[in-house]
Amino acid sequence: MRTQVCIIGGGPSGLLLSQLLHRKGIDTVVLERRSRDYVLSRIRAGVLEWGTVELLREAGVGARMDREGFPHEGTYLALQNRGFRVDFKATTGKQVMVYGQTEVTADLYAARDAMDGVVIDEAEGVTPHALDSDAPFVTWHKDGTEHRIDCDFVIGCDGFHGISRPSIPNSVLREFERVYPFGWLGILSETPPVDDELIYANHPRGFALCSMRNENLSRYYIQCDVNDSLDAWSDRAFWDELKRRIPGEAAERLVTGPSIEKSIAPLRSFVAEPMRWGRLLLCGDAAHIVPPTGAKGLNLAASDVHYAYHALARHYLDGDGEGLERYSEQALSRVWKAIRFSWWFTTLMHRFPDQTEFEQRIQEAELEALEASTAAQTVMAENYVGLPY
Ligand code: FAD
Ligand code: PHB
């Protein structure tokens, strides 16, 4: 087999890149380790920056999002059960779109199928080779047979635990990491959202977030011990704890119900440099991880895809390699700003195990300063709605 661009990983970044390149006449093959059902059932991100919205439209997968997604012009922040609103539209002229990653992935798979895009699922032992030569290739097993595909470029879209990043030699790769001493316990429930915008709450008992997917599907999170067992968190215990941490009027309005999904996620900031080595480009979680507080993970994957797409299109359509030369530097410049924002927002909103009273007062003062200052809210909003590409 031969293709121009071999993409490892059929999550949102791999599928979106494949879809965008295909529309420019550039041939791709996507290799995904899991089954399609597994990929489609992962509950993850919920908030899209406007740049992501526009990129999905450009890829021809915006129609259902535009019909069923919910544009949000602001968000609530809360401190000790008292909330205030940050108005994205008034401060930046921009908004975000609430539309689940599950839906984005479903739309991308449907679009790939409609264009006869090649996505090979349940590909085992995917291994890239000769990445520092002009003739890279990738091998894998499926149904007991070994396969090989030759290509011009390999794009690592295979998430944090993928094979692409470790293919860069240790002498080249640098990794930067912060692991936070807590996790997020999240549930999905078929209940109406408590508010029509998100609520991020700082509380002495720990952070809480009220989010949503649609009029009858809510997503809620509370900060927890990352080593907690899910069995220790009955639905009842979750709702009781959530109510303690969010503003009083929201707690009174909250409609509870059985959870249809429940999971605990660790929080981590991580960046790998460089994002290009030879014929390998990394995109999305393969190169970086952010704690979910800033809603940046999927959006950073989309901005990497934007840079990789334009770099590859320039190479194939204009014979100009400058985009590829600059890919790592360009993508990393935006990545580090999102890493900083997510770290700042996480640090501001969570209770740390060793937090002193001094640090707690600083958090409270910073939230009060944010409430009182349009300038501070503008900086927060600029980062939340997404920095320009
Ligand atoms: P992934 O989604 O991880 O996809 C990688 C794909 O590669 C997977 O399908 C995997 O099976 C496949 N793969 C892995 N290894 C191999 C291999 N060796 N061979 C072949 N295939 C392989 N982001 C936001 O922007 N906003 C949010 O609100 C938000 N909330 C989140 C909430 C939670 C609880 C979590 C866990 C994440 C959240 N994120 C959020 C982050 C977001 O989900 C990720 O950043 C996003 O999924 C990254 O996409 P990706 O395609 O780069 O990686
Ligand atoms: C979500 O809806 O899953 C979500 C929303 C905002 C975040 C993180 C997760 O910051």
XYZ file of C-alpha atoms and ligand atoms in Angstrom:
452
model
C 0.000 0.000 0.000
C 1.021 3.571 -0.546
C -0.446 6.908 0.505
C 0.800 10.474 0.735
C 0.049 11.030 4.419
C -0.293 8.166 6.905
C -2.165 9.273 10.040
C -1.797 7.234 13.230
C -4.900 7.607 15.453
C -8.565 7.979 14.520
C -9.592 10.391 17.290
C -10.713 13.938 16.510
C -7.292 15.187 15.362
C -6.587 12.280 13.012
C -10.042 12.293 11.449
C -10.168 16.072 11.044
C -6.746 16.241 9.399
C -7.631 13.375 7.072
C -10.904 15.071 6.116
C -9.280 18.473 5.434
C -6.446 16.975 3.358
C -8.817 14.784 1.351
C -10.814 17.872 0.359
C -7.582 19.317 -1.114
C -6.976 16.116 -3.061
C -4.223 14.865 -0.733
C -4.416 11.132 -0.048
C -4.421 9.842 3.527
C -4.839 6.565 5.390
C -5.844 6.596 9.071
C -4.750 3.715 11.339
C -6.762 3.364 14.568
C -6.001 0.854 17.297
C -9.543 0.610 18.700
C -12.906 -0.318 17.213
C -15.067 2.468 15.842
C -17.721 1.833 18.506
C -15.129 2.298 21.228
C -13.866 5.587 19.759
C -17.433 6.868 19.351
C -18.447 6.062 22.911
C -15.699 8.053 24.675
C -17.262 10.966 26.584
C -14.830 13.848 26.661
C -14.759 17.508 25.695
C -17.824 19.711 25.469
C -16.697 23.228 24.568
C -15.448 24.322 21.127
C -13.563 27.560 20.525
C -14.803 29.574 17.550
C -11.638 28.725 15.608
C -12.475 25.033 16.054
C -16.058 25.702 14.913
C -14.757 27.399 11.763
C -12.245 24.636 11.052
C -15.002 22.001 11.341
C -17.122 24.026 8.916
C -14.161 24.280 6.524
C -13.847 20.490 6.723
C -17.500 20.198 5.633
C -18.663 18.802 8.991
C -20.321 21.896 10.461
C -23.976 21.368 9.480
C -25.189 19.309 12.454
C -23.037 21.316 14.872
C -24.635 24.527 13.582
C -28.107 23.006 13.994
C -27.686 21.232 17.309
C -24.808 23.013 19.085
C -25.331 25.816 21.598
C -23.364 29.064 21.186
C -22.453 30.470 24.608
C -21.663 34.149 25.064
C -20.343 33.881 28.607
C -19.727 31.714 31.642
C -20.250 31.936 35.393
C -17.444 31.792 37.914
C -18.314 31.192 41.556
C -16.521 31.731 44.827
C -17.898 30.263 48.043
C -21.397 29.761 46.651
C -21.650 33.230 45.075
C -21.405 33.588 41.306
C -20.554 36.272 38.757
C -20.596 36.234 34.975
C -17.784 36.772 32.476
C -19.286 38.042 29.235
C -17.189 36.729 26.305
C -19.211 38.568 23.687
C -19.046 41.957 25.412
C -15.324 41.694 26.240
C -13.970 40.000 23.087
C -16.808 40.011 20.529
C -16.471 36.204 20.387
C -18.294 33.181 21.749
C -17.808 29.413 22.135
C -19.965 26.477 21.015
C -21.179 23.723 23.324
C -21.133 20.580 21.172
C -19.755 17.297 22.479
C -16.562 15.656 21.250
C -18.626 12.479 20.788
C -20.753 14.335 18.225
C -17.705 15.878 16.521
C -16.171 12.417 16.144
C -19.437 10.937 14.846
C -19.722 13.754 12.254
C -16.105 13.224 11.175
C -16.555 9.464 10.749
C -19.734 10.055 8.711
C -17.886 12.553 6.494
C -14.914 10.200 6.019
C -17.282 7.386 4.999
C -19.158 9.669 2.593
C -15.857 10.509 0.806
C -14.650 6.887 0.870
C -11.849 7.906 3.220
C -9.715 4.992 4.399
C -9.851 4.531 8.182
C -8.480 1.144 9.234
C -9.700 0.289 12.722
C -8.479 -2.399 15.140
C -4.963 -1.996 13.719
C -2.630 -3.710 16.201
C 1.035 -3.015 16.800
C 1.146 0.111 14.607
C 4.834 1.027 14.189
C 6.334 3.924 12.215
C 9.729 3.336 10.515
C 12.465 5.383 8.791
C 10.970 8.677 9.976
C 14.269 10.493 9.461
C 14.541 9.320 5.831
C 12.731 10.368 2.640
C 10.880 7.063 2.570
C 9.027 6.510 5.836
C 6.614 3.592 6.224
C 4.270 2.200 8.839
C 3.537 -1.431 9.712
C 0.672 -3.028 11.682
C -1.202 -6.284 12.166
C -4.817 -6.928 11.512
C -6.658 -10.264 11.514
C -3.357 -12.108 11.884
C -1.744 -10.499 8.788
C 1.133 -8.005 8.796
C 0.555 -4.893 6.668
C 2.852 -2.133 5.439
C 2.109 1.268 3.989
C 4.710 3.563 2.374
C 4.115 7.296 2.597
C 5.664 10.769 2.414
C 4.704 11.827 5.948
C 3.526 10.172 9.165
C 1.247 12.241 11.403
C 1.067 11.165 15.049
C -2.539 11.841 16.141
C -2.512 8.915 18.555
C -3.096 10.648 21.868
C -1.011 10.748 25.037
C -0.413 6.967 25.184
C 0.347 6.544 21.484
C 3.395 5.225 19.687
C 4.334 8.345 17.709
C 5.897 10.539 20.388
C 8.139 7.719 21.711
C 9.385 7.243 18.126
C 11.337 10.499 18.450
C 14.822 9.673 19.820
C 15.452 10.559 23.467
C 18.379 12.710 22.410
C 15.941 14.989 20.516
C 12.756 14.832 22.583
C 12.198 17.144 25.565
C 9.213 16.724 27.851
C 7.754 19.237 30.326
C 5.204 18.102 32.868
C 3.119 19.070 35.893
C 0.847 16.516 37.543
C -1.879 18.026 39.766
C -2.605 16.380 43.134
C -6.314 15.745 42.426
C -8.697 14.407 39.783
C -12.116 15.188 38.348
C -15.061 12.913 38.982
C -17.471 13.459 36.082
C -20.988 12.279 35.461
C -23.379 12.502 32.548
C -27.088 12.524 33.370
C -30.264 12.812 31.334
C -31.472 15.856 33.225
C -31.885 19.504 32.141
C -28.723 21.590 32.755
C -28.848 23.677 35.915
C -28.157 26.871 33.945
C -27.976 27.897 30.308
C -24.243 28.683 30.710
C -21.402 26.809 32.416
C -20.611 27.385 36.101
C -16.994 27.011 37.303
C -17.003 27.007 41.113
C -14.182 27.532 43.592
C -15.203 26.201 46.994
C -13.357 25.288 50.213
C -14.478 21.663 49.653
C -12.973 21.683 46.149
C -13.734 22.727 42.586
C -17.014 21.959 40.803
C -18.170 22.469 37.199
C -21.689 22.443 35.759
C -21.655 21.802 32.016
C -24.026 20.322 29.493
C -24.511 18.644 26.135
C -28.126 19.569 25.307
C -31.492 20.523 26.865
C -31.788 17.152 28.520
C -28.206 16.026 28.955
C -25.989 17.490 31.659
C -22.316 17.013 32.434
C -21.106 17.770 35.963
C -17.672 17.447 37.550
C -16.306 17.708 41.075
C -12.681 17.761 42.178
C -11.857 14.477 43.931
C -8.893 12.426 45.089
C -7.439 10.875 41.942
C -7.144 7.563 43.824
C -10.834 7.525 44.841
C -12.704 4.450 43.725
C -15.826 5.006 41.628
C -17.652 2.593 43.943
C -17.173 5.088 46.758
C -19.162 7.673 44.785
C -22.816 6.733 44.574
C -24.962 9.073 42.473
C -26.469 10.371 45.708
C -23.031 11.173 47.168
C -22.053 12.951 43.935
C -25.176 15.156 43.809
C -24.922 16.033 47.508
C -21.301 17.078 47.116
C -21.980 19.049 43.924
C -24.799 20.965 45.642
C -22.493 21.965 48.493
C -19.962 23.498 46.104
C -22.079 25.530 43.665
C -23.965 28.804 44.274
C -27.040 28.417 46.500
C -29.645 29.324 43.861
C -28.095 26.866 41.413
C -28.093 24.108 44.062
C -31.800 24.727 44.668
C -32.620 24.531 40.948
C -30.439 21.489 40.249
C -32.393 18.552 38.831
C -30.721 15.260 39.753
C -31.160 11.825 38.230
C -29.299 8.579 37.614
C -25.847 8.921 36.032
C -25.457 7.308 32.616
C -21.660 7.612 32.720
C -19.277 8.170 35.606
C -15.488 8.400 35.492
C -12.451 9.875 37.221
C -9.857 11.762 35.159
C -6.365 12.758 36.330
C -5.197 16.348 35.736
C -1.904 16.986 34.035
C -0.053 19.639 32.020
C 2.423 18.144 29.542
C 4.306 19.374 26.469
C 6.678 17.466 24.184
C 9.141 19.353 22.013
C 9.720 19.384 19.089
C 6.399 18.588 17.441
C 8.150 17.601 14.216
C 11.016 15.202 13.713
C 12.034 14.288 10.152
C 8.884 13.090 8.364
C 6.866 12.810 11.599
C 4.509 15.565 12.795
C 2.695 15.291 16.152
C -0.839 16.701 16.585
C -3.106 16.960 19.628
C -2.788 14.902 22.797
C 0.172 13.012 21.275
C 2.215 16.174 21.874
C 0.517 17.870 24.813
C -2.026 17.497 27.599
C -3.843 20.207 29.501
C -5.998 19.884 32.617
C -9.640 20.143 31.456
C -10.357 23.334 33.434
C -9.744 25.658 30.477
C -11.596 23.404 27.968
C -8.526 23.511 25.740
C -7.562 19.884 24.888
C -9.711 19.295 21.839
C -9.284 22.895 20.761
C -5.494 22.636 20.837
C -5.751 19.446 18.807
C -7.764 21.468 16.260
C -5.216 24.299 16.110
C -2.355 21.810 15.565
C -4.424 20.262 12.771
C -4.905 23.730 11.268
C -1.120 24.304 11.139
C -0.351 20.773 9.899
C -3.072 20.964 7.246
C -1.822 24.278 5.850
C 1.803 23.115 5.972
C 1.011 19.897 4.063
C -1.277 21.689 1.588
C 1.507 24.218 0.881
C 3.988 21.380 0.380
C 1.774 19.364 -2.006
C -0.075 22.144 -3.838
C 2.579 24.907 -4.003
C 5.802 22.894 -3.621
C 6.680 25.147 -0.676
C 8.184 23.452 2.396
C 8.286 26.478 4.690
C 5.068 25.560 6.546
C 6.516 22.150 7.381
C 9.795 23.722 8.489
C 7.912 26.078 10.805
C 5.236 23.632 12.004
C 6.756 22.793 15.389
C 7.624 26.380 16.281
C 4.207 27.724 15.221
C 2.161 25.038 16.931
C 4.228 25.179 20.145
C 3.874 28.932 20.440
C 0.080 28.558 20.675
C 0.311 25.360 22.751
C 2.363 27.040 25.496
C -0.138 29.893 25.785
C -2.984 27.395 26.257
C -0.851 25.408 28.712
C -0.318 28.608 30.686
C -4.019 29.529 30.678
C -5.134 26.033 31.714
C -2.524 25.952 34.500
C -3.601 29.413 35.724
C -7.320 28.587 35.695
C -6.720 25.209 37.357
C -4.551 26.786 40.057
C -7.116 29.535 40.652
C -10.145 27.251 40.949
C -8.958 24.134 42.845
C -8.187 23.348 46.453
C -4.635 21.975 46.751
C -3.918 19.440 49.524
C -1.090 21.512 50.979
C -2.747 24.882 50.401
C -2.007 27.405 53.150
C -4.523 29.976 54.351
C -2.378 32.616 52.699
C -2.702 30.871 49.327
C -6.420 30.476 49.842
C -6.828 34.201 50.491
C -4.794 34.939 47.360
C -7.187 32.762 45.317
C -10.181 34.559 46.786
C -8.616 37.973 46.175
C -7.824 37.047 42.580
C -11.410 35.946 41.917
C -12.721 39.133 43.515
C -10.315 41.166 41.394
C -11.555 39.309 38.312
C -15.153 40.079 39.263
C -14.359 43.781 39.662
C -12.218 44.323 36.562
C -13.395 44.301 32.961
C -9.723 44.336 31.896
C -9.038 41.131 33.861
C -12.210 39.522 32.502
C -11.169 40.432 28.968
C -7.848 38.611 29.378
C -9.657 35.554 30.767
C -12.259 35.667 27.980
C -9.638 36.084 25.205
C -7.962 32.911 26.359
C -11.196 30.974 26.952
C -12.713 31.721 23.530
C -9.340 30.841 21.981
C -6.289 32.820 20.932
C -5.961 33.505 17.192
C -4.258 30.872 14.998
P -7.381 11.228 21.287
O -8.784 11.687 21.401
O -6.734 10.608 22.477
O -7.326 10.234 20.071
C -6.183 9.431 19.799
C -6.610 8.213 19.037
O -5.454 7.442 18.713
C -7.518 7.290 19.853
O -8.656 6.963 19.098
C -6.639 6.100 20.181
O -7.390 4.904 20.293
C -5.699 6.078 18.990
N -4.410 5.431 19.281
C -3.660 5.499 20.404
N -2.537 4.778 20.293
C -2.567 4.240 19.062
C -1.685 3.383 18.366
N -0.533 2.955 18.914
N -2.020 3.004 17.108
C -3.174 3.434 16.529
N -4.056 4.256 17.159
C -3.750 4.646 18.400
N -10.872 19.267 25.582
C -11.506 20.431 25.258
O -11.074 21.103 24.317
N -12.618 20.880 25.926
C -13.142 20.178 26.951
O -14.176 20.584 27.487
C -12.477 18.953 27.362
N -12.955 18.219 28.375
C -12.368 17.002 28.650
C -12.908 16.255 29.674
C -12.341 15.011 29.991
C -12.949 14.209 31.127
C -11.201 14.524 29.253
C -10.576 13.177 29.575
C -10.668 15.289 28.223
C -11.235 16.523 27.923
N -10.726 17.306 26.901
C -11.331 18.516 26.606
C -9.546 16.878 26.140
C -9.882 16.241 24.785
O -10.802 15.194 24.960
C -8.602 15.733 24.104
O -7.660 16.761 24.098
C -8.850 15.243 22.659
O -9.514 14.010 22.674
C -7.544 15.095 21.875
O -7.795 14.519 20.609
P -6.693 13.638 19.868
O -7.341 13.187 18.606
O -5.424 14.398 19.809
O -6.416 12.422 20.845
C -17.416 19.337 29.500
O -18.567 19.726 29.191
O -17.117 18.141 29.471
C -16.413 20.337 29.910
C -16.709 21.684 29.799
C -15.763 22.639 30.185
C -14.550 22.223 30.688
C -14.249 20.872 30.784
C -15.188 19.914 30.405
O -13.655 23.162 31.086
